[in-house]
PDB file of C-alpha atoms in Angstrom:
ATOM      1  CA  UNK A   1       0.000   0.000   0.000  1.00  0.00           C
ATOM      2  CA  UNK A   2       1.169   3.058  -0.631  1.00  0.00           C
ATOM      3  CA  UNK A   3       0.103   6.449   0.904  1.00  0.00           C
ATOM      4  CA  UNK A   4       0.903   9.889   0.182  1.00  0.00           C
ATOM      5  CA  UNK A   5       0.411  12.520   2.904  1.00  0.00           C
ATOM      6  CA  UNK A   6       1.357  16.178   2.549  1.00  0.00           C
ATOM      7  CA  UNK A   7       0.659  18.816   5.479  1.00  0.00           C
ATOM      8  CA  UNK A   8       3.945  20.756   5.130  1.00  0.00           C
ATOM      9  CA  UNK A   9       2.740  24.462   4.746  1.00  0.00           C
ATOM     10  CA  UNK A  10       5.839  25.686   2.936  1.00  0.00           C
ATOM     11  CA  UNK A  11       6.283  27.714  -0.312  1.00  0.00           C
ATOM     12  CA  UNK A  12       6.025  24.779  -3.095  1.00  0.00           C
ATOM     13  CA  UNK A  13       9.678  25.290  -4.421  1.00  0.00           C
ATOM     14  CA  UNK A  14      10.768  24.916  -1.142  1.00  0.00           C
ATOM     15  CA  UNK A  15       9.115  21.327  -0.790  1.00  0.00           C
ATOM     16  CA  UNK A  16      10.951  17.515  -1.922  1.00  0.00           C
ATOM     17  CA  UNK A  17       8.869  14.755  -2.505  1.00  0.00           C
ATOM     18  CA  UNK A  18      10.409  11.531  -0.895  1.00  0.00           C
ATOM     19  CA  UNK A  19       9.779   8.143  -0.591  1.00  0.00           C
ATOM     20  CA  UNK A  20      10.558   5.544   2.128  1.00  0.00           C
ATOM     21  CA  UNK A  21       9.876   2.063   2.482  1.00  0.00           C
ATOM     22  CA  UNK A  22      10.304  -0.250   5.901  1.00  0.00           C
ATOM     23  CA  UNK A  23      11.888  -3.300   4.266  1.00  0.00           C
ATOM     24  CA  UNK A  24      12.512  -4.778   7.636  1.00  0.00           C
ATOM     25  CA  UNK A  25       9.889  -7.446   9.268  1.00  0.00           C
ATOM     26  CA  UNK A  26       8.111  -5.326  11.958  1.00  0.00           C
ATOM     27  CA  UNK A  27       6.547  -2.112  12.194  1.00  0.00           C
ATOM     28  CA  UNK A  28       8.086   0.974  12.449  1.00  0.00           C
ATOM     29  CA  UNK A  29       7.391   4.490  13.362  1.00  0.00           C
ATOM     30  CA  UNK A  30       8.439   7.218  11.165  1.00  0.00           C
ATOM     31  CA  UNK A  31       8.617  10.912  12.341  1.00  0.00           C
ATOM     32  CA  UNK A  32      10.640  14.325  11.621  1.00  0.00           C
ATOM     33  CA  UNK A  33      11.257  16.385  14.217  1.00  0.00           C
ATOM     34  CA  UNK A  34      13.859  18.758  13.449  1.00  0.00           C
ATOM     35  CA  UNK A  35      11.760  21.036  11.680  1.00  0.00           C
ATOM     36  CA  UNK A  36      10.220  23.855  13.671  1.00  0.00           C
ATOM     37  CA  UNK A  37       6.017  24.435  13.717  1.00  0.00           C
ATOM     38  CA  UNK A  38       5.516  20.891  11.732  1.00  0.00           C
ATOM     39  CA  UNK A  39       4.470  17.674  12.619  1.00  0.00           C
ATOM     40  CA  UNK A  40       5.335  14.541  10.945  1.00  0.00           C
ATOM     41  CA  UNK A  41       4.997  11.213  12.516  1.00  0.00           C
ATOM     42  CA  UNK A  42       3.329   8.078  10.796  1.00  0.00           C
ATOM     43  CA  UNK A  43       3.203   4.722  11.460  1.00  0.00           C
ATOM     44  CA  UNK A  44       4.834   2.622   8.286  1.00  0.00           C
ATOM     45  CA  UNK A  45       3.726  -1.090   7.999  1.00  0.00           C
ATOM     46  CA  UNK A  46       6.558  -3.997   6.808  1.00  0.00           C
ATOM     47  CA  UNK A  47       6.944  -3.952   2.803  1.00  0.00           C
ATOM     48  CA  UNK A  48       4.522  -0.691   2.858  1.00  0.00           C
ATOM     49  CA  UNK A  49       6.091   2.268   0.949  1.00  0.00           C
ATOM     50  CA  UNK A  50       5.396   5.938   1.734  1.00  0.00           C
ATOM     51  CA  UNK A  51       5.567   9.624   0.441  1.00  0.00           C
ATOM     52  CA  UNK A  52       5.748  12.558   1.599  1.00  0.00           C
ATOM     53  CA  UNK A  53       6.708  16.153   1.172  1.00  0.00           C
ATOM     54  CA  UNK A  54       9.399  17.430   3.309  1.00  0.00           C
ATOM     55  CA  UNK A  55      11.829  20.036   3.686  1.00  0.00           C
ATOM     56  CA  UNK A  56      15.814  19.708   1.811  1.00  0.00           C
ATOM     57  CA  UNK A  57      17.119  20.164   5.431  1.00  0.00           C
ATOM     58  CA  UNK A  58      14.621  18.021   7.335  1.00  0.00           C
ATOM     59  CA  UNK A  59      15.665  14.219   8.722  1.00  0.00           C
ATOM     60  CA  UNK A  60      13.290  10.944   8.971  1.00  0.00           C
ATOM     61  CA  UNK A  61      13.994   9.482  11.804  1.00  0.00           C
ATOM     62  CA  UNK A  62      12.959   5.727  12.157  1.00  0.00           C
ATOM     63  CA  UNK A  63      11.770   4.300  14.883  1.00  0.00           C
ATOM     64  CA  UNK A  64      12.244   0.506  15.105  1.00  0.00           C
ATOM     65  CA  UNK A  65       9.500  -1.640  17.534  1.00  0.00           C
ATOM     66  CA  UNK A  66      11.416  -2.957  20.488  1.00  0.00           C
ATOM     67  CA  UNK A  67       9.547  -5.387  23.486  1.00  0.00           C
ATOM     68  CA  UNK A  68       8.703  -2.642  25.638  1.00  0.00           C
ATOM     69  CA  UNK A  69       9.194   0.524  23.572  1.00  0.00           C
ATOM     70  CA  UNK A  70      10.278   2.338  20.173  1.00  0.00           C
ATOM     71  CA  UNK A  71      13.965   2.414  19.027  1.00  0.00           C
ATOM     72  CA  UNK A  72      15.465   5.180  17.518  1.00  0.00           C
ATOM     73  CA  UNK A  73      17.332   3.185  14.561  1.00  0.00           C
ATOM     74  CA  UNK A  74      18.356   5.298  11.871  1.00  0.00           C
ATOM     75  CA  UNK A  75      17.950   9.157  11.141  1.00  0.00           C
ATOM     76  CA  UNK A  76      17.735   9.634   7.384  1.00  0.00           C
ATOM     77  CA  UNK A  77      18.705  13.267   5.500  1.00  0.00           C
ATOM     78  CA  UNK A  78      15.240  13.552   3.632  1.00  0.00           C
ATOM     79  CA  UNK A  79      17.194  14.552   0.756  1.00  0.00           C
ATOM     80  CA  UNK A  80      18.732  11.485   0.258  1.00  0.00           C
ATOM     81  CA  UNK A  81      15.053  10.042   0.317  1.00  0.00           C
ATOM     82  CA  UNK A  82      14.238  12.370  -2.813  1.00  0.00           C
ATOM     83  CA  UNK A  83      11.896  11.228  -5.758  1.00  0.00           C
ATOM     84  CA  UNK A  84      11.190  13.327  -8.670  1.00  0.00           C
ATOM     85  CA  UNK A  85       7.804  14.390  -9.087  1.00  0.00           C
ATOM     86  CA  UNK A  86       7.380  13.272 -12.480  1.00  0.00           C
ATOM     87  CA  UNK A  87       8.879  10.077 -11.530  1.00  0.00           C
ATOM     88  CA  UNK A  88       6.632   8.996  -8.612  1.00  0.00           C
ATOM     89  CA  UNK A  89       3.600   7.068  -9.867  1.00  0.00           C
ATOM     90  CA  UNK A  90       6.622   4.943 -11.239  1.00  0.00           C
ATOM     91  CA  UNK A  91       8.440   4.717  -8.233  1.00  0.00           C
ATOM     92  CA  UNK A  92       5.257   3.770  -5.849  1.00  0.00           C
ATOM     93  CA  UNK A  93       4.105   1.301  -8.409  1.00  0.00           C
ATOM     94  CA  UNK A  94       7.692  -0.003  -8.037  1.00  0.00           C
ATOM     95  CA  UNK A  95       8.003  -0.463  -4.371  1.00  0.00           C
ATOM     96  CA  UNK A  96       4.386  -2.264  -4.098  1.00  0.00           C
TER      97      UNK A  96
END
């Protein structure tokens, strides 16, 4: 399943469209928090893919499920994570 979410109230040139997908076997939690006034967090299912708009500067952080709690395992430049625009209905129909 894919899902595209975008509540980033930026100037549009400003925005990247990115794309991650949780490859691993359990759930994870996805979330940016180093950008001020904006709230990302979503929960990403195993094998699901998402996008999202984000800021050049922003990080995902990833949030692996642990026994009693969530695991901060990997903080991701969301401009490493960029898709082109053009390019995306290929890229989600790729990671499904």
């Amino acid at each position: 399943m894919t899902q595209i979410l975008d509540s980033l109230s930026v100037a549009p040139e400003r925005k990247i469209l990115c794309g991650y997908k949780n490859q691993t076997n359990s759930v994870q939690i996805v979330r940016i928090a180093n950008v001020p006034e904006w709230y990302f967090e979503r929960v990403v299912f195993p094998g699901e893919f998402l996008m999202f708009h984000a800021l050049p500067e922003a990080s995902l952080e990833v949030h692996s499920n642990s026994t009693a709690s969530a695991v901060l395992s990997d903080r991701i430049p969301c401009e490493k994570l960029e898709i082109a625009e053009e390019d995306s209905q290929q890229q989600a129909s790729n990671f499904n």
